[in-house]
CSV table of C-alpha atoms in Angstrom, one decimal:
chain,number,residue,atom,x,y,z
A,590,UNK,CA,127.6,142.3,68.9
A,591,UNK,CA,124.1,141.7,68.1
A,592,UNK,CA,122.7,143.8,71.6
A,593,UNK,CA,125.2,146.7,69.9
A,594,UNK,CA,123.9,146.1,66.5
A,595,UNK,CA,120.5,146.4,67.8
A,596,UNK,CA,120.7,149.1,69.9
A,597,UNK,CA,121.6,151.2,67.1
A,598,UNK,CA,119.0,149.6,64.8
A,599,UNK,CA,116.5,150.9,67.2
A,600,UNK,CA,117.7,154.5,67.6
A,601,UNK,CA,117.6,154.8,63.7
A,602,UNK,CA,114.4,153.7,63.6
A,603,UNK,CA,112.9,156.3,66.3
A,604,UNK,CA,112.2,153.5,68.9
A,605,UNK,CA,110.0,155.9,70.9
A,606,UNK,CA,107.4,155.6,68.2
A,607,UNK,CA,106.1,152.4,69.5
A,608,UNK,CA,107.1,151.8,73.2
A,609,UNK,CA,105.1,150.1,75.4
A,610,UNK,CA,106.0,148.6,79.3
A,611,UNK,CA,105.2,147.3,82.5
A,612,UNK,CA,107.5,147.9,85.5
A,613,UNK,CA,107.7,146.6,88.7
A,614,UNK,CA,108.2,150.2,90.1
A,615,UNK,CA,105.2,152.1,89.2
A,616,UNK,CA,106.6,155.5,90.3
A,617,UNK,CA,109.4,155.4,87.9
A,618,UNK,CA,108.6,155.1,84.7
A,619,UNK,CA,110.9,154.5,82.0
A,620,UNK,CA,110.7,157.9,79.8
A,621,UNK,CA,113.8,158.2,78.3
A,622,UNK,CA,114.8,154.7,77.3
A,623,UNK,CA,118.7,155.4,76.7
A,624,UNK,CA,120.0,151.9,77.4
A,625,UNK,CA,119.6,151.3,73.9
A,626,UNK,CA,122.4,153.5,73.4
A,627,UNK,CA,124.7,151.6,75.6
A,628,UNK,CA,125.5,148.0,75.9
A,629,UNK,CA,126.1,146.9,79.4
A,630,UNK,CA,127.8,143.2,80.5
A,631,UNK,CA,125.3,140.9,81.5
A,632,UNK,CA,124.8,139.9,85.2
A,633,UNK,CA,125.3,136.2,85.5
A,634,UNK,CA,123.4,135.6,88.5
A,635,UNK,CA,120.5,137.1,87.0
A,636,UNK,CA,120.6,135.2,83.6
A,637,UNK,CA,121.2,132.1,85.6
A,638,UNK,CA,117.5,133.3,87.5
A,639,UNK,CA,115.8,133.8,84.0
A,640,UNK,CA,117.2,130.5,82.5
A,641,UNK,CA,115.8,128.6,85.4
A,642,UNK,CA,112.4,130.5,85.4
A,643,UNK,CA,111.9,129.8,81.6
A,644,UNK,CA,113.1,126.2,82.1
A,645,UNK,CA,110.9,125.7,84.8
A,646,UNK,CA,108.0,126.3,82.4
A,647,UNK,CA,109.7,124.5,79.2
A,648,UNK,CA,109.6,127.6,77.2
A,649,UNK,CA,112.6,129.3,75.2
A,650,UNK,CA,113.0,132.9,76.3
A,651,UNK,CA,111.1,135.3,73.6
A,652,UNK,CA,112.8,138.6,75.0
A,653,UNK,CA,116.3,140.0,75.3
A,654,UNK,CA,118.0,141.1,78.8
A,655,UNK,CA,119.7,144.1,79.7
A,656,UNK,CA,121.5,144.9,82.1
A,657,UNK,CA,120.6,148.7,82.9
A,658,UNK,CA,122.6,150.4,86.3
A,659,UNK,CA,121.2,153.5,88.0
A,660,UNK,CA,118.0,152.4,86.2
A,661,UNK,CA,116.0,151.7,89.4
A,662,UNK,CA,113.3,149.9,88.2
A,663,UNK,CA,112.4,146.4,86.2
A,664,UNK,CA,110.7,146.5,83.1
A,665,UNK,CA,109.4,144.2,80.5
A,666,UNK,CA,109.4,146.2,77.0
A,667,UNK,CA,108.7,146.3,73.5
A,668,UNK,CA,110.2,148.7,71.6
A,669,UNK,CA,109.2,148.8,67.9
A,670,UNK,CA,108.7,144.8,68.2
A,671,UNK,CA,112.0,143.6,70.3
A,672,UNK,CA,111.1,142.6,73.4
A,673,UNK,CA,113.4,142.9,76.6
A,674,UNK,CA,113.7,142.8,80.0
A,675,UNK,CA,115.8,145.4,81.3
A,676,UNK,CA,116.8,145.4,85.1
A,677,UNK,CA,119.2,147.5,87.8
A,678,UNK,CA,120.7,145.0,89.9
A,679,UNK,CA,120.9,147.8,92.5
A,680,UNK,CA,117.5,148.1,92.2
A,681,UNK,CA,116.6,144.3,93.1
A,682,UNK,CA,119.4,143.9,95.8
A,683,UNK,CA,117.5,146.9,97.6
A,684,UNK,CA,114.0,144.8,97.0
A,685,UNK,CA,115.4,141.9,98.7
A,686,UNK,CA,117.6,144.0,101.5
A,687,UNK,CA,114.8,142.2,104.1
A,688,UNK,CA,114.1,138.9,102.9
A,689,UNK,CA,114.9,136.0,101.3
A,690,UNK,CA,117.2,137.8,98.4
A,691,UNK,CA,117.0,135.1,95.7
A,692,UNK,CA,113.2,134.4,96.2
A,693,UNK,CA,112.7,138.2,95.6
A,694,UNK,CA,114.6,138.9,92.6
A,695,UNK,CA,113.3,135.6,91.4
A,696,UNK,CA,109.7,136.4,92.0
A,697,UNK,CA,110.3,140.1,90.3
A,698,UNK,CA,112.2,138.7,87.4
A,699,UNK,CA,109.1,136.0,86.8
A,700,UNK,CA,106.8,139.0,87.0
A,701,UNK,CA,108.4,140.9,84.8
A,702,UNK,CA,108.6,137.7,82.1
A,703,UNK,CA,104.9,136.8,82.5
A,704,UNK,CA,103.9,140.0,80.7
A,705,UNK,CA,106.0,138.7,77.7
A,706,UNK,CA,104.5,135.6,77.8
A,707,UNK,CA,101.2,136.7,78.6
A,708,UNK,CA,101.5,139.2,75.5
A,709,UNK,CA,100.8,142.1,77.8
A,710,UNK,CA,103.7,144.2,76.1
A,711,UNK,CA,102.5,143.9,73.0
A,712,UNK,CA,99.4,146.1,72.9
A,713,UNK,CA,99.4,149.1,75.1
A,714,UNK,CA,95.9,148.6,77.2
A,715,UNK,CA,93.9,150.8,79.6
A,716,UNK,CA,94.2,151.4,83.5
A,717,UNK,CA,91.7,148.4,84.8
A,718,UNK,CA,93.1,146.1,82.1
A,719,UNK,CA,96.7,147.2,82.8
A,720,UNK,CA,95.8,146.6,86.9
A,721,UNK,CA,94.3,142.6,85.8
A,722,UNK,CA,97.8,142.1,83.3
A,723,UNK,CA,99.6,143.1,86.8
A,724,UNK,CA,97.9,140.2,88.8
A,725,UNK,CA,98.3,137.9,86.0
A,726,UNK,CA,101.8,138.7,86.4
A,727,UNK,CA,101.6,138.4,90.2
A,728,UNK,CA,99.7,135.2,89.7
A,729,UNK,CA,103.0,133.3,87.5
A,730,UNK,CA,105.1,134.9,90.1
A,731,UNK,CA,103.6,132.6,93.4
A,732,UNK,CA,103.3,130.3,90.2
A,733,UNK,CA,107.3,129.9,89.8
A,734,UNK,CA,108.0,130.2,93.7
A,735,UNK,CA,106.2,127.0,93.8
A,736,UNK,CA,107.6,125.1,91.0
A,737,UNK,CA,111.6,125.8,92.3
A,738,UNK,CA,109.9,124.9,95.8
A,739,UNK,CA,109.9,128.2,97.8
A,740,UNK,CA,107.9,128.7,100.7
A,741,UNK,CA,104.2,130.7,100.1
A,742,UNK,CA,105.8,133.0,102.9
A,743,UNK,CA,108.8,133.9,100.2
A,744,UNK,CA,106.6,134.2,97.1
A,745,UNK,CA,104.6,136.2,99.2
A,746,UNK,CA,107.9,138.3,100.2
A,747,UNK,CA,108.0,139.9,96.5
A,748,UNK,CA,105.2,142.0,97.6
A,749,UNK,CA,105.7,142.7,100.7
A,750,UNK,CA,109.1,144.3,99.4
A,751,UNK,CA,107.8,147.0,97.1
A,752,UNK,CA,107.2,150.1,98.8
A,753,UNK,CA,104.9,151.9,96.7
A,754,UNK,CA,101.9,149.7,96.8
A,755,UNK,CA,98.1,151.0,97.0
A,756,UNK,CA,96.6,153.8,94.6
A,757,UNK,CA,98.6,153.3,92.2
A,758,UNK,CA,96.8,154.5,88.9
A,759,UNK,CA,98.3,151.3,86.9
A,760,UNK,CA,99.2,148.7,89.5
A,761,UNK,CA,96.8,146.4,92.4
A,762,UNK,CA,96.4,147.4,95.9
A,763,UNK,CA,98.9,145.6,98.3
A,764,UNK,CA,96.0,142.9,99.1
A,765,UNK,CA,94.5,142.3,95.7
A,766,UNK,CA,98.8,141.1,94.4
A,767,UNK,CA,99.2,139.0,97.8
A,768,UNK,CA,95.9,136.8,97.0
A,769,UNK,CA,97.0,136.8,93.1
A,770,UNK,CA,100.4,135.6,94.6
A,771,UNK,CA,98.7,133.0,96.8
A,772,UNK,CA,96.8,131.6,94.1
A,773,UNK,CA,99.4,131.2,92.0
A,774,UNK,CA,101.7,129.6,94.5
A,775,UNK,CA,99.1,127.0,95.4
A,776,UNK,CA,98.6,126.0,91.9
A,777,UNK,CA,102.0,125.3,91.2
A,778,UNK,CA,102.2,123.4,94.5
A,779,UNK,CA,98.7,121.5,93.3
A,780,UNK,CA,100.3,120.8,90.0
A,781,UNK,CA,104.0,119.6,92.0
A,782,UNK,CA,101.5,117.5,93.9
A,783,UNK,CA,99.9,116.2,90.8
A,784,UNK,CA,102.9,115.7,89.3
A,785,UNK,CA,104.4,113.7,92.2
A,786,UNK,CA,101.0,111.4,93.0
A,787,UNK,CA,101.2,110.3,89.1
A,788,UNK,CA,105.1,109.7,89.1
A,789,UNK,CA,104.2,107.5,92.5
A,790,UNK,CA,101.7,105.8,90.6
A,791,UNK,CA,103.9,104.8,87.9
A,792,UNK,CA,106.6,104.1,90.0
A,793,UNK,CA,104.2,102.1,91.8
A,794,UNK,CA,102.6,100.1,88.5
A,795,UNK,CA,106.4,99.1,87.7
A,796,UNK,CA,107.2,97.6,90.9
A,797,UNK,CA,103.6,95.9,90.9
A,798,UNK,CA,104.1,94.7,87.1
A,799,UNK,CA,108.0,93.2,88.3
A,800,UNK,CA,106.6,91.4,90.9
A,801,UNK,CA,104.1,90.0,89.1
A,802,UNK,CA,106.8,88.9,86.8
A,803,UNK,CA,108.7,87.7,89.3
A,804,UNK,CA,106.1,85.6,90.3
A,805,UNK,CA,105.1,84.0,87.1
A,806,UNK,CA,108.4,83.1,86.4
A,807,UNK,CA,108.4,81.4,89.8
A,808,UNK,CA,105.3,79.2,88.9
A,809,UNK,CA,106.9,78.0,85.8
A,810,UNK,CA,109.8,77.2,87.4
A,811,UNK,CA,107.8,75.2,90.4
A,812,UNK,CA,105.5,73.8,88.0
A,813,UNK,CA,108.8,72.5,86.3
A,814,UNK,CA,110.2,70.9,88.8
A,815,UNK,CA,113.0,73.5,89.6
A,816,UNK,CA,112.1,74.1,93.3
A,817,UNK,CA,115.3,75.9,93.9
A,818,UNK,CA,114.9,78.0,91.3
A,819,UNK,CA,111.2,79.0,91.6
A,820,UNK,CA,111.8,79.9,95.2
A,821,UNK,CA,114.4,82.5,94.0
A,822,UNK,CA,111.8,83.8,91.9
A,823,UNK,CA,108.9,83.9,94.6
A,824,UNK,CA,111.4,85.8,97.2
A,825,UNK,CA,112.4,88.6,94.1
A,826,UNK,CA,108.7,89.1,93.5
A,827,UNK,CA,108.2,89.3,97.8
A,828,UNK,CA,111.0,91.8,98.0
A,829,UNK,CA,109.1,94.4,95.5
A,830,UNK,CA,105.1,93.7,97.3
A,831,UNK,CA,104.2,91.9,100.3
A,832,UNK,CA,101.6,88.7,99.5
A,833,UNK,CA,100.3,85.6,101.1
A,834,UNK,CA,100.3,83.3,97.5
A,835,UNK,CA,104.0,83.7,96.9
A,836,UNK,CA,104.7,82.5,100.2
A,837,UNK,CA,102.1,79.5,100.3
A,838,UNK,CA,104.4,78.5,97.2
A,839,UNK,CA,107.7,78.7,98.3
A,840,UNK,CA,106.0,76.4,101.2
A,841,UNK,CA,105.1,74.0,98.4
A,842,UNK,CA,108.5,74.0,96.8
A,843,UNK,CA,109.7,73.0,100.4
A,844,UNK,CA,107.3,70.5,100.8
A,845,UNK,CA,108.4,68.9,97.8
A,846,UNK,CA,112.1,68.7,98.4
A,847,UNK,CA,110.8,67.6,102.1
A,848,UNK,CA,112.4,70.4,103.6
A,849,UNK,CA,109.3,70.6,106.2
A,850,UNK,CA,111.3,72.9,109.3
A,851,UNK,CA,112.0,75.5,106.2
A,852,UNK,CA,108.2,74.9,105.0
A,853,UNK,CA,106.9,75.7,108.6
A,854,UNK,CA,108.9,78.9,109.0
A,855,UNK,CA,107.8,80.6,106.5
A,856,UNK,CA,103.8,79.6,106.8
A,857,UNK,CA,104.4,80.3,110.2
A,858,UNK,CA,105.2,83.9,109.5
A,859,UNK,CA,102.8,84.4,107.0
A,860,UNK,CA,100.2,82.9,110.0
A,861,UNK,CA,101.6,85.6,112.5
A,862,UNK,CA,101.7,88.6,109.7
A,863,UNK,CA,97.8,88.7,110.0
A,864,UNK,CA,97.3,89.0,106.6
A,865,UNK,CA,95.5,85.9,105.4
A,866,UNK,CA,92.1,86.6,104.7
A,867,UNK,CA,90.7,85.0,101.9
A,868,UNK,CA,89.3,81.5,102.7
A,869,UNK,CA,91.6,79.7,100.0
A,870,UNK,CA,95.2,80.8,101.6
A,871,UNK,CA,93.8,80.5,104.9
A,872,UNK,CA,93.2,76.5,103.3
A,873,UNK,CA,96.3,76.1,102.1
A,874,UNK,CA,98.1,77.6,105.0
A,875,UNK,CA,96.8,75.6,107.4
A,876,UNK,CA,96.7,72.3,104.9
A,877,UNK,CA,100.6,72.6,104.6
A,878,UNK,CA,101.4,73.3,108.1
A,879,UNK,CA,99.1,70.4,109.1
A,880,UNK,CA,101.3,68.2,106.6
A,881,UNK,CA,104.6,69.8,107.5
A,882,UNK,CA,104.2,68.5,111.3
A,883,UNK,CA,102.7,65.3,110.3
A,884,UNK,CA,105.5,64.3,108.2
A,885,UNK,CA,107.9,65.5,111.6
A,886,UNK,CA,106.0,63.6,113.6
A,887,UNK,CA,104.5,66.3,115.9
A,888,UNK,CA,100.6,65.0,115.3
A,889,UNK,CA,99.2,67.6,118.3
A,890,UNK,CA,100.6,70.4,115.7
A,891,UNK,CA,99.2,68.7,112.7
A,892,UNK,CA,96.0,67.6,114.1
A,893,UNK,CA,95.6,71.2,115.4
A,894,UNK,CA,95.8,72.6,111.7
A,895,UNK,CA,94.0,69.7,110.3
A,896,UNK,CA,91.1,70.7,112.0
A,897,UNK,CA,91.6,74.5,111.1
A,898,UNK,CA,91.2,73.1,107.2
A,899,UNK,CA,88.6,71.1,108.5
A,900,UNK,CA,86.6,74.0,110.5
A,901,UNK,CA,86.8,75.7,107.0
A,902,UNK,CA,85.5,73.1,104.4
A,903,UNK,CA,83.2,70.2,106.1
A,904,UNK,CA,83.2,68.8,102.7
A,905,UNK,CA,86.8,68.7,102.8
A,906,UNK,CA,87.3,64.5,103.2
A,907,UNK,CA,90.9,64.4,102.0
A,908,UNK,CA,91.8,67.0,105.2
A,909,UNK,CA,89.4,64.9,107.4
A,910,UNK,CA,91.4,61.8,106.1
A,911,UNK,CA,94.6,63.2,106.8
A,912,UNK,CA,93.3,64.3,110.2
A,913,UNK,CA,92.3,60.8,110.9
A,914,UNK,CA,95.3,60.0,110.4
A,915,UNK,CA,97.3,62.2,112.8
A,916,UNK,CA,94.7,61.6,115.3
A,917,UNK,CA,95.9,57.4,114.8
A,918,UNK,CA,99.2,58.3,115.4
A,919,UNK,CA,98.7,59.9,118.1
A,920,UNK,CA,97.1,57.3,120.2
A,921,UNK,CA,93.7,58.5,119.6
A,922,UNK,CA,91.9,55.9,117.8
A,923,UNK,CA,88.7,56.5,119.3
A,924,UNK,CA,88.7,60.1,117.6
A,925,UNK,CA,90.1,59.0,114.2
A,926,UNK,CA,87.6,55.5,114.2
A,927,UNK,CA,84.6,58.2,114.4
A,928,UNK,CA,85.7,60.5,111.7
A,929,UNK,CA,86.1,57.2,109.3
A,930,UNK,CA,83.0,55.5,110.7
A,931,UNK,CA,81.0,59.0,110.1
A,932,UNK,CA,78.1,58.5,107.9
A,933,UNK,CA,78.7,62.2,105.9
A,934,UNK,CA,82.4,61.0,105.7
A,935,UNK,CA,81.5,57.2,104.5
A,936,UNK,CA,78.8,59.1,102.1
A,937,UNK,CA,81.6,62.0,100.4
A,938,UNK,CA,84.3,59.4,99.9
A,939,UNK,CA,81.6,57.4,98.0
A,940,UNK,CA,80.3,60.4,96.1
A,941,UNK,CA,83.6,61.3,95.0
């Protein structure tokens, strides 16, 4: 009712007193506007186009469509103030007869809509300005190809379609509308890219801030006593990032309930995952494997890590005791007499 309404608002008020246009077919211009005089029914696969074009770019649409047969063109107008965007669905089937159809009528639609937004309809403007407000157009055209995730070679398919191209008194050469096309298409894929890299990065910030959740509530837990518990924790907080400290934990909680084979497996993965590098896990790693196997008895393992701890820290007595140790239980007294005999050794234990 309101299209009907208006269209004979406008005719009352001699609409051709203030007209101005851009169409998307520069040799047929729209002289006699007589649509306003009828009222044609919508075509839902366009309104479906414009809806997803104007949501693509959070806006409300600030014109009204029309459906217009036998009009063979598409135009963005303002007629004493109303703005539309009138369209022959003939006319943009026979666009897109040798491409990608919905790219095409998508990209003319968008064209046609950027001069709304870009406020070229409101003023009428001269030849070399009218050319720049046709790139402009051109430009949110490869702009909104991007955004709904066409290929450059489709947005670029707009142009190729139109037939009537060079020396046009009020539209670009061919070549001028295929770079103002590209650039717009590779700013909406910089800004998709943008968009994505931050969401990653947040994404990424989450999982990082879990885990390190995870893993303080594991700490609690261990330093609580609640081995079983905290080791729950430690895995959660493994499963969102891969680290060595988690793991060097869960080996303690092990070592405290004795559960040395468990204790073993685990440092012994974190040994063979080649990523221990700082000089403190590299300690503790080899520390708790050396007193996982010493407290099973295999004294060739432990004395074997016991001098990794050692190799390490020299200043490190209690891992030179404890390697003393595993050497005198494994039948070489000579070895562990010399470390407890050693002046530096005799002069640490002293100083401490």
């Amino acid at each position: 009712f309101f299209q009907v309404f208006l269209s004979f608002y406008l005719l009352i008020q001699n609409y051709n007193s203030q007209i101005y246009n851009c169409d998307i077919n520069s040799t047929n211009k729209a002289s006699q506007y007589s649509f306003i005089q009828s009222y044609y029914e919508k075509d839902s696969e366009i309104e479906i186009i414009i809806k997803k074009i104007t949501t693509n770019v959070g806006l409300q649409p600030n014109f009204i469509s029309l459906n217009y047969p036998n009009y063979d063109n598409c135009s963005a107008l303002n007629l004493n103030g109303f703005r539309y965007i009138v369209y022959d669905k003939d006319f943009l089937n026979n666009l897109a007869n040798n491409g990608n159809r919905i790219v095409i009528i998508t990209s003319v639609i968008s064209h046609e809509i950027a001069h709304h937004l870009q406020g070229h309809t409101i003023n009428n403007t001269n030849i070399k300005n009218r050319k720049y407000d046709e790139l402009e157009s051109d430009k949110f055209a490869g702009y909104i190809s991007a955004k709904l995730g066409y290929s450059l070679n489709d947005a670029l398919a707009f142009i190729n379609s139109l037939k009537t191209i060079n020396n046009s008194p009020t539209h670009p050469n061919k070549s001028d509308r295929l770079i103002a096309v590209q650039s717009g298409y590779e700013f909406g894929n910089s800004e998709i890219n943008n968009t994505i890299a931050r969401e990653k990065l947040s994404i990424e910030n989450t999982i990082l801030a879990k885990s390190d959740e995870y893993f303080i509530e594991g700490e609690s837990f261990r330093q609580e006593k609640k081995y079983d518990t905290a080791i729950n924790s430690f895995l959660k907080s493994l499963a969102l990032r891969e680290d060595a400290l988690p793991k060097i934990l869960i080996s303690q909680c092990y070592l405290e309930q004795k559960d040395f084979k468990n204790a073993i497996k685990i440092l012994t993965d974190l040994e063979q995952s080649n990523n221990v590098n700082e000089k403190l896990i590299k300690d503790l790693l080899y520390y708790n494997l050396g007193y996982s196997f010493y407290n099973l008895q295999d004294y060739n393992k432990s004395i074997y890590y016991y001098k990794k701890v050692v190799s390490l820290d020299d200043n490190d007595i209690i891992s030179k005791a404890k390697l003393a140790s595993a050497y005198y239980y494994n039948n070489e007294i000579d070895k562990a007499y010399s470390i407890f005999t050693n002046p530096s050794f005799d002069s640490k234990v002293h100083a401490s």
